[in-house]
CSV table of C-alpha atoms in Angstrom, one decimal:
chain,number,residue,atom,x,y,z
A,804,MET,CA,-40.2,27.2,-34.9
A,805,THR,CA,-40.4,23.5,-34.0
A,806,ALA,CA,-37.4,23.0,-31.7
A,807,LYS,CA,-37.9,23.0,-27.9
A,808,LEU,CA,-35.7,25.6,-26.2
A,809,LEU,CA,-33.1,24.5,-23.7
A,810,ASP,CA,-33.6,27.2,-21.0
A,811,GLY,CA,-30.2,27.7,-19.3
A,812,ARG,CA,-31.4,30.7,-17.3
A,813,ALA,CA,-34.2,28.7,-15.6
A,814,LEU,CA,-32.0,25.7,-14.9
A,815,ALA,CA,-29.2,27.9,-13.5
A,816,GLN,CA,-31.6,29.7,-11.2
A,817,SER,CA,-33.0,26.4,-9.9
A,818,LEU,CA,-29.5,25.0,-9.3
A,819,GLN,CA,-28.3,28.2,-7.5
A,820,ALA,CA,-31.4,28.1,-5.3
A,821,GLN,CA,-30.4,24.6,-4.3
A,822,PHE,CA,-26.8,25.7,-3.6
A,823,GLN,CA,-28.1,28.7,-1.5
A,824,GLU,CA,-30.3,26.4,0.6
A,825,HIS,CA,-27.6,23.9,1.1
A,826,ILE,CA,-25.0,26.6,2.2
A,827,ALA,CA,-27.5,28.3,4.5
A,828,HIS,CA,-28.4,25.0,6.2
A,829,ALA,CA,-24.7,24.2,6.7
A,830,VAL,CA,-23.9,27.7,8.1
A,831,ALA,CA,-26.8,27.5,10.4
A,832,GLY,CA,-25.4,24.3,11.7
A,833,GLY,CA,-22.1,25.9,12.6
A,834,GLN,CA,-20.1,25.3,9.4
A,835,ARG,CA,-18.1,28.1,7.8
A,836,ALA,CA,-19.4,29.4,4.4
A,837,PRO,CA,-17.6,28.4,1.2
A,838,GLY,CA,-14.9,30.8,0.0
A,839,LEU,CA,-14.0,31.6,-3.6
A,840,ALA,CA,-10.9,33.7,-4.6
A,841,VAL,CA,-11.5,35.6,-7.8
A,842,ILE,CA,-8.3,37.0,-9.3
A,843,GLN,CA,-8.4,39.6,-12.2
A,844,VAL,CA,-5.2,41.0,-13.7
A,845,GLY,CA,-5.7,44.3,-15.6
A,846,ASP,CA,-9.0,46.0,-16.4
A,847,ASP,CA,-10.2,44.3,-19.6
A,848,PRO,CA,-13.9,45.5,-19.9
A,849,ALA,CA,-15.3,42.0,-20.8
A,850,SER,CA,-13.4,40.4,-18.0
A,851,SER,CA,-14.6,43.0,-15.6
A,852,VAL,CA,-18.2,42.1,-16.5
A,853,TYR,CA,-17.6,38.4,-16.1
A,854,VAL,CA,-15.9,38.9,-12.7
A,855,ALA,CA,-18.7,41.1,-11.5
A,856,ASN,CA,-21.3,38.5,-12.5
A,857,LYS,CA,-19.4,35.8,-10.6
A,858,ARG,CA,-19.1,37.9,-7.5
A,859,ASN,CA,-22.8,38.8,-7.6
A,860,THR,CA,-23.7,35.1,-7.9
A,861,CYS,CA,-21.4,34.3,-4.9
A,862,GLN,CA,-23.1,37.0,-2.8
A,863,LYS,CA,-26.6,35.7,-3.8
A,864,ILE,CA,-26.0,32.1,-2.8
A,865,GLY,CA,-23.8,32.7,0.3
A,866,VAL,CA,-20.3,32.1,-1.0
A,867,LEU,CA,-17.7,34.4,0.4
A,868,SER,CA,-15.9,36.1,-2.5
A,869,PHE,CA,-12.2,37.1,-2.0
A,870,ALA,CA,-11.5,39.7,-4.6
A,871,HIS,CA,-8.0,40.3,-5.9
A,872,GLU,CA,-7.7,43.0,-8.6
A,873,LEU,CA,-4.1,43.2,-9.8
A,874,PRO,CA,-2.6,45.8,-12.2
A,875,ALA,CA,-1.9,44.9,-15.8
A,876,HIS,CA,1.9,45.0,-15.3
A,877,THR,CA,1.8,42.3,-12.6
A,878,THR,CA,4.7,39.8,-13.0
A,879,GLN,CA,4.5,36.1,-13.2
A,880,ALA,CA,6.3,35.8,-9.8
A,881,GLU,CA,3.8,38.2,-8.2
A,882,LEU,CA,0.8,36.3,-9.5
A,883,ASN,CA,2.3,32.9,-8.6
A,884,ALA,CA,2.8,34.2,-5.0
A,885,LEU,CA,-0.8,35.2,-4.7
A,886,ILE,CA,-2.0,31.8,-6.0
A,887,ASP,CA,0.3,30.1,-3.5
A,888,ALA,CA,-1.2,32.2,-0.7
A,889,CYS,CA,-4.7,31.3,-1.8
A,890,ASN,CA,-3.8,27.6,-2.0
A,891,ALA,CA,-2.6,27.8,1.6
A,892,ASP,CA,-5.6,29.8,2.9
A,893,PRO,CA,-8.1,27.5,4.7
A,894,ARG,CA,-10.9,30.0,4.2
A,895,ILE,CA,-10.6,29.6,0.4
A,896,ASP,CA,-12.1,26.5,-1.3
A,897,GLY,CA,-11.9,27.6,-4.9
A,898,ILE,CA,-9.5,29.8,-6.9
A,899,LEU,CA,-10.5,31.4,-10.2
A,900,VAL,CA,-8.1,33.4,-12.3
A,901,GLN,CA,-10.0,35.3,-15.0
A,902,LEU,CA,-8.7,34.8,-18.5
A,903,PRO,CA,-7.3,36.1,-20.7
A,904,LEU,CA,-4.2,37.4,-19.0
A,905,PRO,CA,-1.9,40.2,-20.1
A,906,PRO,CA,0.8,38.9,-22.6
A,907,GLN,CA,3.7,38.8,-20.0
A,908,LEU,CA,1.8,36.1,-18.0
A,909,SER,CA,1.5,32.4,-18.9
A,910,ALA,CA,-2.0,31.0,-18.5
A,911,ASN,CA,-0.7,27.5,-18.6
A,912,GLU,CA,1.6,28.2,-15.7
A,913,VAL,CA,-1.2,29.9,-13.7
A,914,ILE,CA,-3.6,27.0,-14.3
A,915,ALA,CA,-1.0,24.4,-13.2
A,916,ARG,CA,-0.1,26.5,-10.1
A,917,ILE,CA,-3.6,26.3,-8.6
A,918,ALA,CA,-4.1,23.3,-6.3
A,919,PRO,CA,-6.2,20.7,-8.2
A,920,HIS,CA,-8.7,20.5,-5.3
A,921,LYS,CA,-9.3,24.3,-5.5
A,922,ASP,CA,-9.4,24.4,-9.3
A,923,VAL,CA,-13.0,25.3,-9.7
A,924,ASP,CA,-12.6,26.1,-13.4
A,925,GLY,CA,-11.6,22.5,-13.9
A,926,PHE,CA,-8.7,23.3,-16.1
A,927,HIS,CA,-5.8,21.9,-14.1
A,928,PRO,CA,-4.0,19.1,-16.0
A,929,GLU,CA,-4.9,16.7,-13.1
A,930,ASN,CA,-8.6,17.5,-13.4
A,931,MET,CA,-8.6,17.3,-17.2
A,932,GLY,CA,-6.7,14.0,-16.9
A,933,ARG,CA,-9.2,12.6,-14.4
A,934,LEU,CA,-12.0,13.4,-16.8
A,935,ALA,CA,-10.1,11.6,-19.6
A,936,ILE,CA,-9.8,8.4,-17.6
A,937,ARG,CA,-13.4,8.5,-16.4
A,938,GLN,CA,-12.7,9.5,-12.8
A,939,PRO,CA,-13.9,13.1,-12.9
A,940,GLY,CA,-13.1,15.5,-10.1
A,941,LEU,CA,-13.7,19.2,-10.6
A,942,ARG,CA,-15.0,19.5,-14.2
A,943,PRO,CA,-14.7,22.3,-16.7
A,944,CYS,CA,-17.7,24.5,-16.1
A,945,THR,CA,-19.1,25.1,-19.6
A,946,PRO,CA,-19.0,21.5,-20.8
A,947,TYR,CA,-20.4,20.4,-17.5
A,948,GLY,CA,-23.2,23.0,-17.9
A,949,VAL,CA,-24.0,21.6,-21.4
A,950,MET,CA,-24.3,18.1,-19.9
A,951,LYS,CA,-26.7,19.4,-17.2
A,952,LEU,CA,-28.8,21.1,-19.9
A,953,ILE,CA,-28.9,17.8,-21.9
A,954,GLU,CA,-30.0,15.9,-18.8
A,955,THR,CA,-33.2,18.1,-18.6
A,956,THR,CA,-34.4,16.6,-22.0
A,957,GLY,CA,-34.4,13.1,-20.7
A,958,VAL,CA,-32.6,12.0,-24.0
A,959,ASP,CA,-30.2,9.1,-23.6
A,960,LEU,CA,-26.9,9.9,-25.3
A,961,TYR,CA,-25.7,6.4,-25.3
A,962,GLY,CA,-24.6,5.5,-28.9
A,963,MET,CA,-25.7,8.8,-30.3
A,964,GLU,CA,-23.6,10.5,-33.0
A,965,ALA,CA,-22.3,13.6,-31.3
A,966,LEU,CA,-20.4,16.4,-33.0
A,967,VAL,CA,-18.2,18.9,-31.2
A,968,VAL,CA,-17.3,21.9,-33.3
A,969,GLY,CA,-14.2,23.4,-31.8
A,970,ALA,CA,-11.2,21.9,-30.1
A,971,SER,CA,-10.1,24.4,-27.4
A,972,ASN,CA,-8.9,23.3,-24.0
A,973,ILE,CA,-11.6,25.3,-22.3
A,974,VAL,CA,-14.7,23.9,-24.2
A,975,GLY,CA,-14.1,21.6,-27.2
A,976,ARG,CA,-11.7,19.0,-25.7
A,977,PRO,CA,-13.4,18.6,-22.3
A,978,MET,CA,-16.8,18.6,-24.1
A,979,ALA,CA,-15.7,15.6,-26.1
A,980,LEU,CA,-14.6,13.8,-23.0
A,981,GLU,CA,-17.9,14.5,-21.2
A,982,LEU,CA,-19.8,13.1,-24.2
A,983,LEU,CA,-17.6,10.0,-24.3
A,984,LEU,CA,-18.3,9.6,-20.6
A,985,ALA,CA,-22.0,9.6,-21.4
A,986,GLY,CA,-21.6,6.9,-24.0
A,987,ALA,CA,-21.9,9.0,-27.2
A,988,THR,CA,-20.0,8.4,-30.4
A,989,VAL,CA,-18.0,11.6,-30.6
A,990,THR,CA,-16.5,13.4,-33.5
A,991,VAL,CA,-14.5,16.6,-33.0
A,992,VAL,CA,-14.0,19.1,-35.9
A,993,HIS,CA,-12.0,22.3,-36.0
A,994,ARG,CA,-11.0,25.1,-38.3
A,995,PHE,CA,-8.9,22.8,-40.4
A,996,SER,CA,-11.6,20.1,-40.8
A,997,LYS,CA,-13.0,19.5,-44.3
A,998,ASP,CA,-16.7,19.5,-45.2
A,999,LEU,CA,-18.1,20.8,-42.0
A,1000,ALA,CA,-21.6,20.6,-43.4
A,1001,ALA,CA,-21.4,16.9,-44.0
A,1002,HIS,CA,-20.3,16.3,-40.4
A,1003,VAL,CA,-23.2,18.4,-39.0
A,1004,ALA,CA,-25.7,16.7,-41.2
A,1005,ARG,CA,-24.8,13.3,-39.7
A,1006,ALA,CA,-25.0,14.4,-36.1
A,1007,ASP,CA,-27.8,13.6,-33.6
A,1008,LEU,CA,-26.2,16.2,-31.3
A,1009,VAL,CA,-24.2,19.3,-32.2
A,1010,VAL,CA,-22.2,21.3,-29.7
A,1011,ALA,CA,-21.0,24.5,-31.4
A,1012,ALA,CA,-17.9,26.0,-29.7
A,1013,ALA,CA,-15.8,27.3,-32.6
A,1014,GLY,CA,-16.0,31.0,-31.6
A,1015,LYS,CA,-17.1,32.1,-35.0
A,1016,PRO,CA,-20.5,33.8,-35.4
A,1017,GLY,CA,-22.9,32.0,-37.8
A,1018,LEU,CA,-20.5,29.3,-38.7
A,1019,ILE,CA,-23.1,26.6,-38.7
A,1020,GLN,CA,-25.9,27.0,-41.1
A,1021,GLY,CA,-29.4,26.0,-40.0
A,1022,GLU,CA,-30.0,24.0,-43.1
A,1023,TRP,CA,-27.1,21.7,-42.2
A,1024,ILE,CA,-28.9,20.5,-39.0
A,1025,LYS,CA,-30.2,16.9,-39.1
A,1026,PRO,CA,-34.0,16.9,-38.5
A,1027,GLY,CA,-34.7,16.3,-34.9
A,1028,ALA,CA,-31.1,16.8,-33.7
A,1029,MET,CA,-30.2,18.5,-30.5
A,1030,VAL,CA,-28.2,21.7,-30.9
A,1031,LEU,CA,-26.2,23.4,-28.1
A,1032,ASP,CA,-24.6,26.7,-29.0
A,1033,VAL,CA,-21.7,27.7,-26.8
A,1034,GLY,CA,-20.7,30.7,-28.9
A,1035,ILE,CA,-21.7,34.3,-28.0
A,1036,HIS,CA,-20.9,37.2,-30.2
A,1037,ARG,CA,-22.0,40.9,-30.3
A,1038,ARG,CA,-23.3,42.1,-33.6
A,1039,ALA,CA,-22.7,45.7,-34.9
A,1040,ASP,CA,-26.3,46.6,-33.7
A,1041,GLY,CA,-25.5,45.4,-30.2
A,1042,SER,CA,-27.5,42.2,-30.3
A,1043,LEU,CA,-26.0,38.8,-29.4
A,1044,CYS,CA,-25.7,35.7,-31.6
A,1045,GLY,CA,-24.1,32.3,-31.4
A,1046,ASP,CA,-22.0,30.1,-33.7
A,1047,VAL,CA,-25.3,28.6,-35.1
A,1048,VAL,CA,-27.7,30.5,-37.4
A,1049,PHE,CA,-30.6,30.2,-35.0
A,1050,ALA,CA,-33.9,30.6,-36.9
A,1051,PRO,CA,-33.4,28.0,-39.6
A,1052,ALA,CA,-31.7,25.7,-37.2
A,1053,ALA,CA,-34.7,25.9,-34.8
A,1054,GLU,CA,-37.0,24.9,-37.7
A,1055,ARG,CA,-35.1,21.6,-38.0
A,1056,ALA,CA,-33.8,20.7,-34.6
A,1057,GLY,CA,-35.6,18.8,-31.9
A,1058,TRP,CA,-33.9,20.8,-29.1
A,1059,ILE,CA,-31.9,24.0,-29.3
A,1060,SER,CA,-30.2,26.4,-26.8
A,1061,PRO,CA,-30.7,30.1,-27.5
A,1062,VAL,CA,-28.1,32.8,-27.4
A,1063,PRO,CA,-28.3,34.5,-24.9
A,1064,GLY,CA,-30.0,32.5,-22.2
A,1065,GLY,CA,-28.8,29.0,-23.1
A,1066,VAL,CA,-25.4,27.7,-22.2
A,1067,GLY,CA,-24.0,31.0,-20.8
A,1068,PRO,CA,-25.9,31.0,-17.5
A,1069,MET,CA,-24.9,27.4,-16.9
A,1070,THR,CA,-21.2,28.2,-16.9
A,1071,ILE,CA,-21.5,30.4,-13.7
A,1072,ALA,CA,-24.0,27.9,-12.2
A,1073,MET,CA,-21.5,25.1,-12.6
A,1074,LEU,CA,-18.7,27.3,-11.2
A,1075,MET,CA,-20.8,27.6,-8.1
A,1076,HIS,CA,-21.4,23.8,-8.2
A,1077,ASN,CA,-17.7,23.2,-8.3
A,1078,THR,CA,-17.1,25.7,-5.5
A,1079,VAL,CA,-19.6,24.0,-3.2
A,1080,GLN,CA,-18.2,20.6,-4.2
A,1081,ALA,CA,-14.7,21.7,-3.3
A,1082,TRP,CA,-16.0,23.2,0.0
A,1083,GLN,CA,-17.7,20.0,1.0
A,1084,GLN,CA,-14.6,18.0,0.2
A,1085,HIS,CA,-12.6,20.3,2.4
A,1086,LEU,CA,-15.1,19.8,5.2
A,1087,ASN,CA,-15.0,16.0,4.6
A,1088,ARG,CA,-18.7,16.1,3.7
A,1089,PRO,CA,-20.4,14.1,1.0
A,1090,SER,CA,-20.0,15.5,-2.5
A,1091,LEU,CA,-22.9,17.6,-3.9
A,1092,THR,CA,-24.9,16.0,-6.7
A,1093,ALA,CA,-26.9,18.5,-8.7
């Protein structure tokens, strides 16, 4: 393997240690701790794991976690009322509603209901719009985590050919906006795009976020390119893989993120970053720069 690994676990731990120190210093000086409301509707097993990881990270770094576990039959009005209460609660700096939601609930309505300054997922239309006009506020966590990983390489993205594979509102679209903000020349491809291999072969940077295991063949990667794999899938044998076929890609790439241990840990790290940023803004303190 010739590619250098982008170690998301190590970077996430380093950032979380910074957040922990910052919070402890503020609390010792008489400030209240930051608060994060975590709302889960239903008992989807994967969602329960994600929520537990987020709560554990909150506890580790000193963020107060306000847990709200609602039954699967919760109505839109009931969920909206809870979000309104969290918006009004001065102890709560960030609100996270775990997706996906049961079918009777509208994710778009929920996202828009959260106050933009408490939208630590970064999905509110105002926050997405701010990113689009180059005035970022709270930023979507996974794309922001990808950018933080890229920063560790010291590579200047200005003018680079960047390819985003996937066009979801959660990763693909904000990822393209982040790369544009960094000065890259950005192409977005999706499941209807023709000749994916040719697009990948031209790219100096590939961010794979299509949600399809093994979609991107290692042989397609341009020699020396940087590859960030957002996908995470469980194989029949219980092992995890990404959207990129790792071994042959690692033989050609200059940098590559593994699955697991690459982008995944950065998503929770940037959720904590956004929570601390929202907390500081509520206290009229300078914004955190990590």
